[in-house]
PDB file of C-alpha atoms and ligand atoms in Angstrom:
ATOM      1  CA  MET A  34       0.000   0.000   0.000  1.00  0.00           C
ATOM      2  CA  GLU A  35       1.286   3.449  -0.903  1.00  0.00           C
ATOM      3  CA  GLY A  36       1.359   6.160   1.762  1.00  0.00           C
ATOM      4  CA  PHE A  37       0.739   3.651   4.565  1.00  0.00           C
ATOM      5  CA  SER A  38       0.038   5.359   7.906  1.00  0.00           C
ATOM      6  CA  GLN A  39       0.769   3.498  11.136  1.00  0.00           C
ATOM      7  CA  ALA A  40      -1.599   5.824  13.020  1.00  0.00           C
ATOM      8  CA  ALA A  41      -4.438   5.022  10.599  1.00  0.00           C
ATOM      9  CA  ASP A  42      -3.732   1.337  11.039  1.00  0.00           C
ATOM     10  CA  ASN A  43      -3.830   1.710  14.840  1.00  0.00           C
ATOM     11  CA  ASN A  44      -7.088   3.649  14.978  1.00  0.00           C
ATOM     12  CA  LYS A  45      -9.052   1.978  12.156  1.00  0.00           C
ATOM     13  CA  THR A  46     -10.665  -0.679  14.372  1.00  0.00           C
ATOM     14  CA  PRO A  47     -11.729   1.625  17.243  1.00  0.00           C
ATOM     15  CA  ILE A  48     -13.180   3.947  14.584  1.00  0.00           C
ATOM     16  CA  LEU A  49     -14.980   1.044  12.884  1.00  0.00           C
ATOM     17  CA  ASN A  50     -16.444  -0.141  16.185  1.00  0.00           C
ATOM     18  CA  THR A  51     -17.842   3.327  16.862  1.00  0.00           C
ATOM     19  CA  LEU A  52     -19.204   3.911  13.358  1.00  0.00           C
ATOM     20  CA  ARG A  53     -20.837   0.489  13.538  1.00  0.00           C
ATOM     21  CA  GLU A  54     -22.981   1.882  16.383  1.00  0.00           C
ATOM     22  CA  TRP A  55     -23.803   5.122  14.618  1.00  0.00           C
ATOM     23  CA  LEU A  56     -24.545   3.813  11.130  1.00  0.00           C
ATOM     24  CA  SER A  57     -27.493   1.493  10.849  1.00  0.00           C
ATOM     25  CA  ASN A  58     -27.790   0.134   7.341  1.00  0.00           C
ATOM     26  CA  GLY A  59     -27.145   1.075   3.767  1.00  0.00           C
ATOM     27  CA  GLU A  60     -25.932   4.638   4.316  1.00  0.00           C
ATOM     28  CA  LEU A  61     -23.911   6.577   1.779  1.00  0.00           C
ATOM     29  CA  VAL A  62     -20.818   7.892   3.562  1.00  0.00           C
ATOM     30  CA  LEU A  63     -18.745  10.751   2.149  1.00  0.00           C
ATOM     31  CA  GLU A  64     -15.217  10.707   3.572  1.00  0.00           C
ATOM     32  CA  ILE A  65     -13.143  13.881   3.413  1.00  0.00           C
ATOM     33  CA  GLY A  66      -9.336  13.664   3.383  1.00  0.00           C
ATOM     34  CA  SER A  67      -9.214   9.865   2.998  1.00  0.00           C
ATOM     35  CA  GLY A  68      -5.405   9.888   2.767  1.00  0.00           C
ATOM     36  CA  SER A  69      -4.114   6.429   1.877  1.00  0.00           C
ATOM     37  CA  GLY A  70      -7.660   5.005   2.084  1.00  0.00           C
ATOM     38  CA  GLN A  71      -6.899   2.726   5.031  1.00  0.00           C
ATOM     39  CA  HIS A  72     -10.048   3.746   6.938  1.00  0.00           C
ATOM     40  CA  ALA A  73     -12.211   3.460   3.812  1.00  0.00           C
ATOM     41  CA  ILE A  74     -10.892  -0.019   3.034  1.00  0.00           C
ATOM     42  CA  HIS A  75     -11.194  -1.361   6.579  1.00  0.00           C
ATOM     43  CA  ILE A  76     -14.589   0.109   7.408  1.00  0.00           C
ATOM     44  CA  ALA A  77     -16.305  -0.553   4.075  1.00  0.00           C
ATOM     45  CA  ASN A  78     -15.047  -4.129   4.106  1.00  0.00           C
ATOM     46  CA  ALA A  79     -16.535  -4.695   7.578  1.00  0.00           C
ATOM     47  CA  LEU A  80     -19.806  -2.796   7.010  1.00  0.00           C
ATOM     48  CA  SER A  81     -20.786  -4.371   3.729  1.00  0.00           C
ATOM     49  CA  LYS A  82     -24.205  -2.675   3.507  1.00  0.00           C
ATOM     50  CA  ILE A  83     -22.925   0.883   3.523  1.00  0.00           C
ATOM     51  CA  ARG A  84     -21.556   2.678   0.457  1.00  0.00           C
ATOM     52  CA  TRP A  85     -18.342   4.618   1.022  1.00  0.00           C
ATOM     53  CA  GLN A  86     -17.248   7.546  -1.105  1.00  0.00           C
ATOM     54  CA  PRO A  87     -13.579   8.310  -0.431  1.00  0.00           C
ATOM     55  CA  THR A  88     -12.253  11.720  -1.463  1.00  0.00           C
ATOM     56  CA  GLU A  89      -8.966  13.572  -1.354  1.00  0.00           C
ATOM     57  CA  HIS A  90      -7.233  16.750  -2.321  1.00  0.00           C
ATOM     58  CA  PRO A  91      -6.180  16.403  -5.995  1.00  0.00           C
ATOM     59  CA  ASP A  92      -2.500  16.147  -4.958  1.00  0.00           C
ATOM     60  CA  VAL A  93      -3.147  12.949  -2.980  1.00  0.00           C
ATOM     61  CA  LEU A  94      -5.944  11.499  -5.106  1.00  0.00           C
ATOM     62  CA  PRO A  95      -3.647   9.292  -7.273  1.00  0.00           C
ATOM     63  CA  ILE A  96      -2.325   7.376  -4.218  1.00  0.00           C
ATOM     64  CA  LEU A  97      -5.819   6.971  -2.803  1.00  0.00           C
ATOM     65  CA  THR A  98      -7.162   5.756  -6.148  1.00  0.00           C
ATOM     66  CA  LYS A  99      -4.366   3.213  -6.509  1.00  0.00           C
ATOM     67  CA  ASN A 100      -4.887   1.812  -3.007  1.00  0.00           C
ATOM     68  CA  ILE A 101      -8.655   1.571  -3.365  1.00  0.00           C
ATOM     69  CA  SER A 102      -8.368  -0.205  -6.691  1.00  0.00           C
ATOM     70  CA  SER A 103      -5.881  -2.692  -5.181  1.00  0.00           C
ATOM     71  CA  PHE A 104      -7.507  -3.293  -1.783  1.00  0.00           C
ATOM     72  CA  GLY A 105     -11.049  -1.863  -1.853  1.00  0.00           C
ATOM     73  CA  SER A 106     -14.307  -3.791  -1.631  1.00  0.00           C
ATOM     74  CA  THR A 107     -17.204  -3.395  -4.076  1.00  0.00           C
ATOM     75  CA  ASN A 108     -19.069  -1.007  -1.753  1.00  0.00           C
ATOM     76  CA  ILE A 109     -16.308   1.612  -2.082  1.00  0.00           C
ATOM     77  CA  LEU A 110     -17.074   4.085  -4.838  1.00  0.00           C
ATOM     78  CA  THR A 111     -14.385   5.423  -7.149  1.00  0.00           C
ATOM     79  CA  PRO A 112     -12.360   8.016  -5.209  1.00  0.00           C
ATOM     80  CA  GLN A 113     -13.234  11.596  -6.093  1.00  0.00           C
ATOM     81  CA  SER A 114     -11.365  14.863  -5.881  1.00  0.00           C
ATOM     82  CA  LEU A 115     -12.492  17.061  -2.987  1.00  0.00           C
ATOM     83  CA  ASP A 116     -10.467  20.116  -2.078  1.00  0.00           C
ATOM     84  CA  LEU A 117     -12.118  21.900   0.840  1.00  0.00           C
ATOM     85  CA  ALA A 118     -10.974  25.146  -0.726  1.00  0.00           C
ATOM     86  CA  ALA A 119     -13.050  24.459  -3.847  1.00  0.00           C
ATOM     87  CA  VAL A 120     -16.691  25.411  -4.207  1.00  0.00           C
ATOM     88  CA  GLU A 121     -18.021  22.152  -5.610  1.00  0.00           C
ATOM     89  CA  TRP A 122     -18.236  18.917  -3.638  1.00  0.00           C
ATOM     90  CA  PRO A 123     -18.665  15.605  -5.482  1.00  0.00           C
ATOM     91  CA  ALA A 124     -21.980  14.824  -3.752  1.00  0.00           C
ATOM     92  CA  GLU A 125     -25.231  16.709  -3.281  1.00  0.00           C
ATOM     93  CA  SER A 126     -26.837  14.478  -0.689  1.00  0.00           C
ATOM     94  CA  VAL A 127     -25.305  11.893   1.652  1.00  0.00           C
ATOM     95  CA  ASP A 128     -26.234  10.138   4.904  1.00  0.00           C
ATOM     96  CA  CYS A 129     -22.909  10.636   6.662  1.00  0.00           C
ATOM     97  CA  VAL A 130     -19.915  12.944   6.319  1.00  0.00           C
ATOM     98  CA  TYR A 131     -16.813  11.470   7.962  1.00  0.00           C
ATOM     99  CA  ALA A 132     -13.492  13.275   8.400  1.00  0.00           C
ATOM    100  CA  ALA A 133     -10.645  11.820  10.451  1.00  0.00           C
ATOM    101  CA  ASN A 134      -7.646  13.946  11.336  1.00  0.00           C
ATOM    102  CA  VAL A 135      -8.528  16.656   8.849  1.00  0.00           C
ATOM    103  CA  ILE A 136      -9.910  19.565  10.866  1.00  0.00           C
ATOM    104  CA  HIS A 137      -6.588  20.208  12.652  1.00  0.00           C
ATOM    105  CA  ILE A 138      -4.627  19.969   9.377  1.00  0.00           C
ATOM    106  CA  VAL A 139      -6.577  22.438   7.255  1.00  0.00           C
ATOM    107  CA  ALA A 140      -6.910  26.164   7.963  1.00  0.00           C
ATOM    108  CA  GLU A 141      -9.764  27.251  10.242  1.00  0.00           C
ATOM    109  CA  THR A 142     -11.623  28.718   7.271  1.00  0.00           C
ATOM    110  CA  LEU A 143     -11.597  25.303   5.597  1.00  0.00           C
ATOM    111  CA  GLY A 144     -12.596  23.525   8.810  1.00  0.00           C
ATOM    112  CA  ARG A 145     -15.536  25.895   9.027  1.00  0.00           C
ATOM    113  CA  LYS A 146     -16.411  25.122   5.426  1.00  0.00           C
ATOM    114  CA  LEU A 147     -16.220  21.396   6.123  1.00  0.00           C
ATOM    115  CA  ILE A 148     -18.846  21.646   8.858  1.00  0.00           C
ATOM    116  CA  GLU A 149     -21.098  24.120   7.046  1.00  0.00           C
ATOM    117  CA  THR A 150     -21.089  22.218   3.739  1.00  0.00           C
ATOM    118  CA  ALA A 151     -21.513  18.876   5.491  1.00  0.00           C
ATOM    119  CA  ALA A 152     -24.629  20.269   7.170  1.00  0.00           C
ATOM    120  CA  GLU A 153     -25.959  21.354   3.776  1.00  0.00           C
ATOM    121  CA  ILE A 154     -25.581  17.966   2.103  1.00  0.00           C
ATOM    122  CA  LEU A 155     -26.754  15.774   4.991  1.00  0.00           C
ATOM    123  CA  GLY A 156     -30.288  14.513   4.671  1.00  0.00           C
ATOM    124  CA  ALA A 157     -32.688  14.214   7.619  1.00  0.00           C
ATOM    125  CA  GLY A 158     -31.089  12.060  10.303  1.00  0.00           C
ATOM    126  CA  GLY A 159     -27.694  12.421   8.608  1.00  0.00           C
ATOM    127  CA  LEU A 160     -24.514  12.111  10.657  1.00  0.00           C
ATOM    128  CA  LEU A 161     -21.411  14.307  10.788  1.00  0.00           C
ATOM    129  CA  ALA A 162     -18.559  12.320  12.376  1.00  0.00           C
ATOM    130  CA  LEU A 163     -15.310  14.146  13.179  1.00  0.00           C
ATOM    131  CA  TYR A 164     -12.377  12.164  14.547  1.00  0.00           C
ATOM    132  CA  GLY A 165      -9.161  13.616  15.974  1.00  0.00           C
ATOM    133  CA  PRO A 166      -7.702  15.567  18.910  1.00  0.00           C
ATOM    134  CA  PHE A 167      -9.554  18.605  20.298  1.00  0.00           C
ATOM    135  CA  LYS A 168      -8.987  21.245  22.982  1.00  0.00           C
ATOM    136  CA  TYR A 169     -11.513  21.991  25.736  1.00  0.00           C
ATOM    137  CA  GLN A 170     -11.909  25.566  26.992  1.00  0.00           C
ATOM    138  CA  GLY A 171      -8.542  26.313  25.414  1.00  0.00           C
ATOM    139  CA  ASP A 172      -6.718  23.466  27.168  1.00  0.00           C
ATOM    140  CA  PHE A 173      -5.101  20.456  25.532  1.00  0.00           C
ATOM    141  CA  THR A 174      -6.222  17.138  26.964  1.00  0.00           C
ATOM    142  CA  THR A 175      -2.601  15.947  27.308  1.00  0.00           C
ATOM    143  CA  THR A 176       0.963  17.236  27.076  1.00  0.00           C
ATOM    144  CA  SER A 177       1.487  15.094  23.996  1.00  0.00           C
ATOM    145  CA  ASN A 178      -1.407  16.834  22.246  1.00  0.00           C
ATOM    146  CA  ALA A 179       0.145  20.224  23.120  1.00  0.00           C
ATOM    147  CA  GLU A 180       3.430  19.020  21.602  1.00  0.00           C
ATOM    148  CA  PHE A 181       1.572  17.737  18.556  1.00  0.00           C
ATOM    149  CA  ASP A 182      -0.026  21.182  18.142  1.00  0.00           C
ATOM    150  CA  ASP A 183       3.439  22.818  18.191  1.00  0.00           C
ATOM    151  CA  TRP A 184       4.630  20.329  15.590  1.00  0.00           C
ATOM    152  CA  LEU A 185       1.600  21.006  13.375  1.00  0.00           C
ATOM    153  CA  LYS A 186       2.125  24.774  13.566  1.00  0.00           C
ATOM    154  CA  ASP A 187       5.824  24.451  12.730  1.00  0.00           C
ATOM    155  CA  ARG A 188       4.807  22.668   9.529  1.00  0.00           C
ATOM    156  CA  ASN A 189       1.970  25.040   8.731  1.00  0.00           C
ATOM    157  CA  PRO A 190       0.989  27.991  10.945  1.00  0.00           C
ATOM    158  CA  LYS A 191      -2.629  27.626   9.774  1.00  0.00           C
ATOM    159  CA  SER A 192      -2.891  24.097  11.186  1.00  0.00           C
ATOM    160  CA  GLY A 193      -3.723  23.479  14.832  1.00  0.00           C
ATOM    161  CA  ILE A 194      -5.848  21.454  17.201  1.00  0.00           C
ATOM    162  CA  ARG A 195      -9.291  23.080  17.255  1.00  0.00           C
ATOM    163  CA  ASP A 196     -11.477  23.949  20.206  1.00  0.00           C
ATOM    164  CA  PHE A 197     -14.356  21.596  20.921  1.00  0.00           C
ATOM    165  CA  GLU A 198     -16.494  24.656  21.707  1.00  0.00           C
ATOM    166  CA  TRP A 199     -15.693  26.174  18.281  1.00  0.00           C
ATOM    167  CA  VAL A 200     -16.853  22.990  16.549  1.00  0.00           C
ATOM    168  CA  MET A 201     -19.972  22.851  18.727  1.00  0.00           C
ATOM    169  CA  GLU A 202     -20.939  26.422  17.887  1.00  0.00           C
ATOM    170  CA  LEU A 203     -20.326  25.998  14.167  1.00  0.00           C
ATOM    171  CA  ALA A 204     -22.323  22.778  14.091  1.00  0.00           C
ATOM    172  CA  LYS A 205     -25.196  24.371  15.989  1.00  0.00           C
ATOM    173  CA  ASP A 206     -25.199  27.444  13.745  1.00  0.00           C
ATOM    174  CA  SER A 207     -25.293  25.090  10.748  1.00  0.00           C
ATOM    175  CA  GLY A 208     -28.420  23.370  12.052  1.00  0.00           C
ATOM    176  CA  LEU A 209     -26.771  20.234  13.440  1.00  0.00           C
ATOM    177  CA  THR A 210     -27.574  18.684  16.800  1.00  0.00           C
ATOM    178  CA  PHE A 211     -24.795  17.406  19.056  1.00  0.00           C
ATOM    179  CA  VAL A 212     -25.046  13.673  19.724  1.00  0.00           C
ATOM    180  CA  GLU A 213     -21.843  12.493  21.373  1.00  0.00           C
ATOM    181  CA  ASP A 214     -18.242  13.301  22.256  1.00  0.00           C
ATOM    182  CA  ARG A 215     -16.550   9.955  22.683  1.00  0.00           C
ATOM    183  CA  SER A 216     -13.008   9.568  24.021  1.00  0.00           C
ATOM    184  CA  MET A 217     -10.921   7.337  21.791  1.00  0.00           C
ATOM    185  CA  PRO A 218      -7.448   5.770  22.134  1.00  0.00           C
ATOM    186  CA  ALA A 219      -4.294   7.892  21.762  1.00  0.00           C
ATOM    187  CA  ASN A 220      -5.904  11.069  23.127  1.00  0.00           C
ATOM    188  CA  ASN A 221      -8.401  11.440  20.297  1.00  0.00           C
ATOM    189  CA  GLN A 222     -12.110  12.204  20.304  1.00  0.00           C
ATOM    190  CA  PHE A 223     -14.944  11.184  18.051  1.00  0.00           C
ATOM    191  CA  LEU A 224     -17.592  13.911  17.721  1.00  0.00           C
ATOM    192  CA  ALA A 225     -21.011  13.067  16.326  1.00  0.00           C
ATOM    193  CA  PHE A 226     -23.699  15.482  15.159  1.00  0.00           C
ATOM    194  CA  ARG A 227     -26.983  14.805  13.406  1.00  0.00           C
ATOM    195  CA  ARG A 228     -29.266  16.766  11.159  1.00  0.00           C
ATOM    196  CA  LEU A 229     -32.634  16.186  12.782  1.00  0.00           C
TER     197      LEU A 229
HETATM  198  C1  SAM B 399      -3.582  13.732   8.674  1.00  0.00           C
HETATM  199  S1  SAM B 399      -4.213  13.269   7.121  1.00  0.00           S
HETATM  200  C2  SAM B 399      -5.547  12.219   7.571  1.00  0.00           C
HETATM  201  C3  SAM B 399      -5.735  11.080   6.618  1.00  0.00           C
HETATM  202  C4  SAM B 399      -6.771  10.041   7.061  1.00  0.00           C
HETATM  203  N1  SAM B 399      -8.088  10.614   7.134  1.00  0.00           N
HETATM  204  C5  SAM B 399      -6.382   9.449   8.389  1.00  0.00           C
HETATM  205  O1  SAM B 399      -7.021   9.744   9.403  1.00  0.00           O
HETATM  206  O2  SAM B 399      -5.405   8.706   8.414  1.00  0.00           O
HETATM  207  C6  SAM B 399      -5.044  14.747   6.590  1.00  0.00           C
HETATM  208  C7  SAM B 399      -5.604  14.648   5.197  1.00  0.00           C
HETATM  209  O3  SAM B 399      -6.269  15.862   4.839  1.00  0.00           O
HETATM  210  C8  SAM B 399      -6.041  16.086   3.460  1.00  0.00           C
HETATM  211  N2  SAM B 399      -6.226  17.491   3.119  1.00  0.00           N
HETATM  212  C9  SAM B 399      -5.376  18.524   3.347  1.00  0.00           C
HETATM  213  N3  SAM B 399      -5.864  19.653   2.826  1.00  0.00           N
HETATM  214  C10 SAM B 399      -7.059  19.349   2.260  1.00  0.00           C
HETATM  215  C11 SAM B 399      -8.034  20.101   1.546  1.00  0.00           C
HETATM  216  N4  SAM B 399      -7.875  21.404   1.317  1.00  0.00           N
HETATM  217  N5  SAM B 399      -9.128  19.464   1.116  1.00  0.00           N
HETATM  218  C12 SAM B 399      -9.307  18.132   1.346  1.00  0.00           C
HETATM  219  N6  SAM B 399      -8.402  17.380   1.998  1.00  0.00           N
HETATM  220  C13 SAM B 399      -7.292  17.970   2.455  1.00  0.00           C
HETATM  221  C14 SAM B 399      -4.607  15.635   3.249  1.00  0.00           C
HETATM  222  O4  SAM B 399      -4.323  15.367   1.887  1.00  0.00           O
HETATM  223  C15 SAM B 399      -4.505  14.425   4.144  1.00  0.00           C
HETATM  224  O5  SAM B 399      -4.742  13.215   3.479  1.00  0.00           O
END
């Protein structure tokens, strides 16, 4: 597999076990920032009734496409280009928008766009699932997350671990209802919102 991520391999099963609870049957899932496709491949293979649309920034799309064509199951759709900075998304209506480890990588403006556009394309009962580290009332949950934030900002000053409260407010303003904030391994959270 090209672009293999050890972190994605470590967290794919805890993520699957959580999504298994939140997705019931036959949903169309739009993944943003699929990376190497490891989550798409693992989760779609295990949840055979869902349909999974992986997407990536055009720069990374060739690696994702190669991995999905080598290792993907039939319920994974052909990977599509999705740059959060672009106006068009490759889907007009989905049941779930899933983004793991994206909101702290992209600039705040693009994180905002992710939540607002997700809310627009989710149908009634649709789920927004955001996985990654978050801050609470300005505080990191661990020293290692604070160090990770420094590392992110050294790479790109626009990156950074986002505030849980910022996500909550954006989701609420976009018409989404908070469902759960679940603590996950390795100091990550899984945030779930629904369009009711
Ligand atoms: C840390 S990786 C996460 C990959 C995968 N979701 C995971 O959890 O292993 C962040 C991903 O966001 C993607 N990304 C960065 N900027 C983006 C943008 N403007 N639009 C869409 N995706 C973007 C990157 O290409 C990268 O694959």
